[in-house]
Amino acid sequence: MESELKREIILEHFQNPLNKENVNDDNYKLVNTRNPNCIDNLDIYILFKEDLIKDIKFTGEACAISTASTSIMIKNLIGKSLKDAKLYITNFYHMCDELEYNEELLNEALAFSDIYKQNNRKNCALLPYKGVLKALEEYEEK
């Protein structure tokens, strides 16, 4: 993916994030993701139904990287089984750590394929994934 296209994708998801809205429904699992080194503080709401992610929404304040990463992640996770969601998240982590990953699974998340070059920005991109992974693990424990 070309650098200009990567910037366009990130900017679009920052300016027009998907599913950024308040949730007032106890059926959603709430997980907070916060980066103590910057302004990033997101509440992520996940609706599980059986072993599927039916919906994800988020609120809060975050930088362009965290906001875009959250928006893209949501787009890719809604409708996935827990197993497929974990596979997607694992591939995103691998991409950010310069490990082998499946490009076909990541779609627009490939806009972050060079994020490993800036460790502080890598934390921003991974922030929502850490929250969702925690929520998935808690859901599976029940």
PDB file of C-alpha atoms in Angstrom:
ATOM      1  CA  MET A   1       0.000   0.000   0.000  1.00  0.00           C
ATOM      2  CA  GLU A   2       1.392   3.392  -0.993  1.00  0.00           C
ATOM      3  CA  SER A   3       2.254   5.967   1.666  1.00  0.00           C
ATOM      4  CA  GLU A   4      -0.229   8.507   0.325  1.00  0.00           C
ATOM      5  CA  LEU A   5      -3.082   5.989   0.437  1.00  0.00           C
ATOM      6  CA  LYS A   6      -2.106   5.046   3.998  1.00  0.00           C
ATOM      7  CA  ARG A   7      -2.293   8.701   5.047  1.00  0.00           C
ATOM      8  CA  GLU A   8      -5.664   9.123   3.335  1.00  0.00           C
ATOM      9  CA  ILE A   9      -7.127   6.075   5.100  1.00  0.00           C
ATOM     10  CA  ILE A  10      -5.869   7.191   8.507  1.00  0.00           C
ATOM     11  CA  LEU A  11      -7.095  10.758   7.982  1.00  0.00           C
ATOM     12  CA  GLU A  12     -10.530   9.594   6.807  1.00  0.00           C
ATOM     13  CA  HIS A  13     -11.005   7.331   9.830  1.00  0.00           C
ATOM     14  CA  PHE A  14      -9.782  10.088  12.165  1.00  0.00           C
ATOM     15  CA  GLN A  15     -12.090  12.746  10.729  1.00  0.00           C
ATOM     16  CA  ASN A  16     -15.076  10.409  10.266  1.00  0.00           C
ATOM     17  CA  PRO A  17     -14.636   7.544  12.730  1.00  0.00           C
ATOM     18  CA  LEU A  18     -17.057   4.642  12.460  1.00  0.00           C
ATOM     19  CA  ASN A  19     -19.328   3.862  15.415  1.00  0.00           C
ATOM     20  CA  LYS A  20     -18.114   6.709  17.608  1.00  0.00           C
ATOM     21  CA  GLU A  21     -21.185   7.174  19.774  1.00  0.00           C
ATOM     22  CA  ASN A  22     -22.398   6.822  23.329  1.00  0.00           C
ATOM     23  CA  VAL A  23     -23.894   3.529  24.442  1.00  0.00           C
ATOM     24  CA  ASN A  24     -26.567   3.321  27.084  1.00  0.00           C
ATOM     25  CA  ASP A  25     -27.228  -0.416  26.978  1.00  0.00           C
ATOM     26  CA  ASP A  26     -26.206  -2.894  29.685  1.00  0.00           C
ATOM     27  CA  ASN A  27     -25.891  -5.656  27.087  1.00  0.00           C
ATOM     28  CA  TYR A  28     -22.627  -4.098  25.892  1.00  0.00           C
ATOM     29  CA  LYS A  29     -19.364  -4.987  27.623  1.00  0.00           C
ATOM     30  CA  LEU A  30     -17.404  -1.836  28.471  1.00  0.00           C
ATOM     31  CA  VAL A  31     -13.622  -1.776  28.428  1.00  0.00           C
ATOM     32  CA  ASN A  32     -11.488   1.330  28.916  1.00  0.00           C
ATOM     33  CA  THR A  33      -8.179   1.794  27.124  1.00  0.00           C
ATOM     34  CA  ARG A  34      -5.931   4.542  28.320  1.00  0.00           C
ATOM     35  CA  ASN A  35      -2.408   5.568  27.448  1.00  0.00           C
ATOM     36  CA  PRO A  36      -0.845   7.250  30.498  1.00  0.00           C
ATOM     37  CA  ASN A  37       1.726   8.990  28.276  1.00  0.00           C
ATOM     38  CA  CYS A  38      -0.755  11.003  26.190  1.00  0.00           C
ATOM     39  CA  ILE A  39      -4.415  12.037  25.852  1.00  0.00           C
ATOM     40  CA  ASP A  40      -5.641   8.679  24.537  1.00  0.00           C
ATOM     41  CA  ASN A  41      -8.549   7.550  26.703  1.00  0.00           C
ATOM     42  CA  LEU A  42     -11.201   5.453  24.968  1.00  0.00           C
ATOM     43  CA  ASP A  43     -14.219   3.559  26.216  1.00  0.00           C
ATOM     44  CA  ILE A  44     -14.974   0.649  23.905  1.00  0.00           C
ATOM     45  CA  TYR A  45     -18.385  -1.017  24.048  1.00  0.00           C
ATOM     46  CA  ILE A  46     -18.718  -4.531  22.644  1.00  0.00           C
ATOM     47  CA  LEU A  47     -21.932  -6.446  22.107  1.00  0.00           C
ATOM     48  CA  PHE A  48     -21.396 -10.204  22.121  1.00  0.00           C
ATOM     49  CA  LYS A  49     -24.111 -12.584  21.005  1.00  0.00           C
ATOM     50  CA  GLU A  50     -23.261 -16.227  21.449  1.00  0.00           C
ATOM     51  CA  ASP A  51     -19.732 -16.415  20.034  1.00  0.00           C
ATOM     52  CA  LEU A  52     -19.990 -13.432  17.695  1.00  0.00           C
ATOM     53  CA  ILE A  53     -19.119  -9.777  17.947  1.00  0.00           C
ATOM     54  CA  LYS A  54     -22.443  -8.214  16.974  1.00  0.00           C
ATOM     55  CA  ASP A  55     -21.464  -4.580  17.473  1.00  0.00           C
ATOM     56  CA  ILE A  56     -18.700  -2.300  18.728  1.00  0.00           C
ATOM     57  CA  LYS A  57     -18.907   1.392  19.541  1.00  0.00           C
ATOM     58  CA  PHE A  58     -16.500   3.786  21.219  1.00  0.00           C
ATOM     59  CA  THR A  59     -16.280   7.178  22.872  1.00  0.00           C
ATOM     60  CA  GLY A  60     -13.492   9.276  24.293  1.00  0.00           C
ATOM     61  CA  GLU A  61     -10.561  11.397  23.311  1.00  0.00           C
ATOM     62  CA  ALA A  62      -7.568  10.184  21.349  1.00  0.00           C
ATOM     63  CA  CYS A  63      -4.957  11.183  18.819  1.00  0.00           C
ATOM     64  CA  ALA A  64      -5.370  10.619  15.086  1.00  0.00           C
ATOM     65  CA  ILE A  65      -3.578   7.260  15.184  1.00  0.00           C
ATOM     66  CA  SER A  66      -5.624   5.808  18.056  1.00  0.00           C
ATOM     67  CA  THR A  67      -8.910   7.105  16.672  1.00  0.00           C
ATOM     68  CA  ALA A  68      -8.244   5.817  13.154  1.00  0.00           C
ATOM     69  CA  SER A  69      -6.971   2.506  14.473  1.00  0.00           C
ATOM     70  CA  THR A  70     -10.119   2.080  16.586  1.00  0.00           C
ATOM     71  CA  SER A  71     -12.406   2.923  13.671  1.00  0.00           C
ATOM     72  CA  ILE A  72     -10.654   0.508  11.311  1.00  0.00           C
ATOM     73  CA  MET A  73     -10.562  -2.216  13.957  1.00  0.00           C
ATOM     74  CA  ILE A  74     -14.313  -1.861  14.540  1.00  0.00           C
ATOM     75  CA  LYS A  75     -15.006  -2.103  10.820  1.00  0.00           C
ATOM     76  CA  ASN A  76     -13.009  -5.338  10.672  1.00  0.00           C
ATOM     77  CA  LEU A  77     -14.339  -6.988  13.843  1.00  0.00           C
ATOM     78  CA  ILE A  78     -18.111  -6.531  13.675  1.00  0.00           C
ATOM     79  CA  GLY A  79     -19.711  -9.821  12.678  1.00  0.00           C
ATOM     80  CA  LYS A  80     -16.625 -11.934  13.390  1.00  0.00           C
ATOM     81  CA  SER A  81     -16.562 -15.008  15.587  1.00  0.00           C
ATOM     82  CA  LEU A  82     -14.367 -14.789  18.675  1.00  0.00           C
ATOM     83  CA  LYS A  83     -11.845 -17.096  16.996  1.00  0.00           C
ATOM     84  CA  ASP A  84     -11.683 -14.943  13.843  1.00  0.00           C
ATOM     85  CA  ALA A  85     -11.484 -11.767  15.932  1.00  0.00           C
ATOM     86  CA  LYS A  86      -8.478 -13.126  17.808  1.00  0.00           C
ATOM     87  CA  LEU A  87      -6.839 -14.147  14.527  1.00  0.00           C
ATOM     88  CA  TYR A  88      -7.338 -10.622  13.152  1.00  0.00           C
ATOM     89  CA  ILE A  89      -5.936  -9.054  16.337  1.00  0.00           C
ATOM     90  CA  THR A  90      -2.935 -11.407  16.336  1.00  0.00           C
ATOM     91  CA  ASN A  91      -2.164 -10.478  12.735  1.00  0.00           C
ATOM     92  CA  PHE A  92      -2.388  -6.776  13.558  1.00  0.00           C
ATOM     93  CA  TYR A  93       0.034  -7.243  16.479  1.00  0.00           C
ATOM     94  CA  HIS A  94       2.407  -9.206  14.242  1.00  0.00           C
ATOM     95  CA  MET A  95       2.315  -6.454  11.614  1.00  0.00           C
ATOM     96  CA  CYS A  96       3.130  -3.828  14.253  1.00  0.00           C
ATOM     97  CA  ASP A  97       6.004  -5.954  15.566  1.00  0.00           C
ATOM     98  CA  GLU A  98       7.475  -6.690  12.107  1.00  0.00           C
ATOM     99  CA  LEU A  99       6.570 -10.372  12.357  1.00  0.00           C
ATOM    100  CA  GLU A 100       4.980 -12.509   9.669  1.00  0.00           C
ATOM    101  CA  TYR A 101       1.284 -11.731   9.144  1.00  0.00           C
ATOM    102  CA  ASN A 102      -1.532 -12.314   6.667  1.00  0.00           C
ATOM    103  CA  GLU A 103      -2.135  -9.085   4.730  1.00  0.00           C
ATOM    104  CA  GLU A 104      -5.470 -10.336   3.398  1.00  0.00           C
ATOM    105  CA  LEU A 105      -6.948 -10.424   6.898  1.00  0.00           C
ATOM    106  CA  LEU A 106      -6.109  -6.829   7.745  1.00  0.00           C
ATOM    107  CA  ASN A 107      -7.767  -4.832   4.953  1.00  0.00           C
ATOM    108  CA  GLU A 108      -7.495  -1.091   5.705  1.00  0.00           C
ATOM    109  CA  ALA A 109      -5.475  -1.814   8.850  1.00  0.00           C
ATOM    110  CA  LEU A 110      -2.523  -2.165   6.461  1.00  0.00           C
ATOM    111  CA  ALA A 111      -2.405   1.631   6.643  1.00  0.00           C
ATOM    112  CA  PHE A 112      -0.441   1.024   9.868  1.00  0.00           C
ATOM    113  CA  SER A 113       2.118  -1.340   8.321  1.00  0.00           C
ATOM    114  CA  ASP A 114       4.965   1.127   8.922  1.00  0.00           C
ATOM    115  CA  ILE A 115       3.950   2.005  12.488  1.00  0.00           C
ATOM    116  CA  TYR A 116       6.765  -0.139  13.922  1.00  0.00           C
ATOM    117  CA  LYS A 117       9.167   2.619  12.870  1.00  0.00           C
ATOM    118  CA  GLN A 118       7.798   4.890  15.620  1.00  0.00           C
ATOM    119  CA  ASN A 119       7.443   2.999  18.881  1.00  0.00           C
ATOM    120  CA  ASN A 120       5.353   5.701  20.591  1.00  0.00           C
ATOM    121  CA  ARG A 121       2.872   5.709  17.672  1.00  0.00           C
ATOM    122  CA  LYS A 122       2.793   1.920  17.722  1.00  0.00           C
ATOM    123  CA  ASN A 123       1.338   2.127  21.242  1.00  0.00           C
ATOM    124  CA  CYS A 124      -1.382   4.436  19.920  1.00  0.00           C
ATOM    125  CA  ALA A 125      -2.304   2.038  17.114  1.00  0.00           C
ATOM    126  CA  LEU A 126      -2.388  -0.971  19.458  1.00  0.00           C
ATOM    127  CA  LEU A 127      -4.393   0.716  22.227  1.00  0.00           C
ATOM    128  CA  PRO A 128      -7.898  -0.291  21.044  1.00  0.00           C
ATOM    129  CA  TYR A 129      -6.720  -3.808  20.220  1.00  0.00           C
ATOM    130  CA  LYS A 130      -5.462  -4.279  23.775  1.00  0.00           C
ATOM    131  CA  GLY A 131      -8.890  -3.295  25.098  1.00  0.00           C
ATOM    132  CA  VAL A 132     -10.824  -5.573  22.778  1.00  0.00           C
ATOM    133  CA  LEU A 133      -8.487  -8.491  23.463  1.00  0.00           C
ATOM    134  CA  LYS A 134      -9.050  -8.018  27.201  1.00  0.00           C
ATOM    135  CA  ALA A 135     -12.839  -7.963  26.659  1.00  0.00           C
ATOM    136  CA  LEU A 136     -12.676 -11.122  24.506  1.00  0.00           C
ATOM    137  CA  GLU A 137     -10.710 -12.967  27.160  1.00  0.00           C
ATOM    138  CA  GLU A 138     -13.120 -11.892  29.914  1.00  0.00           C
ATOM    139  CA  TYR A 139     -16.109 -12.928  27.807  1.00  0.00           C
ATOM    140  CA  GLU A 140     -14.586 -16.352  27.127  1.00  0.00           C
ATOM    141  CA  GLU A 141     -13.927 -16.898  30.851  1.00  0.00           C
ATOM    142  CA  LYS A 142     -17.663 -16.646  31.584  1.00  0.00           C
TER     143      LYS A 142
END
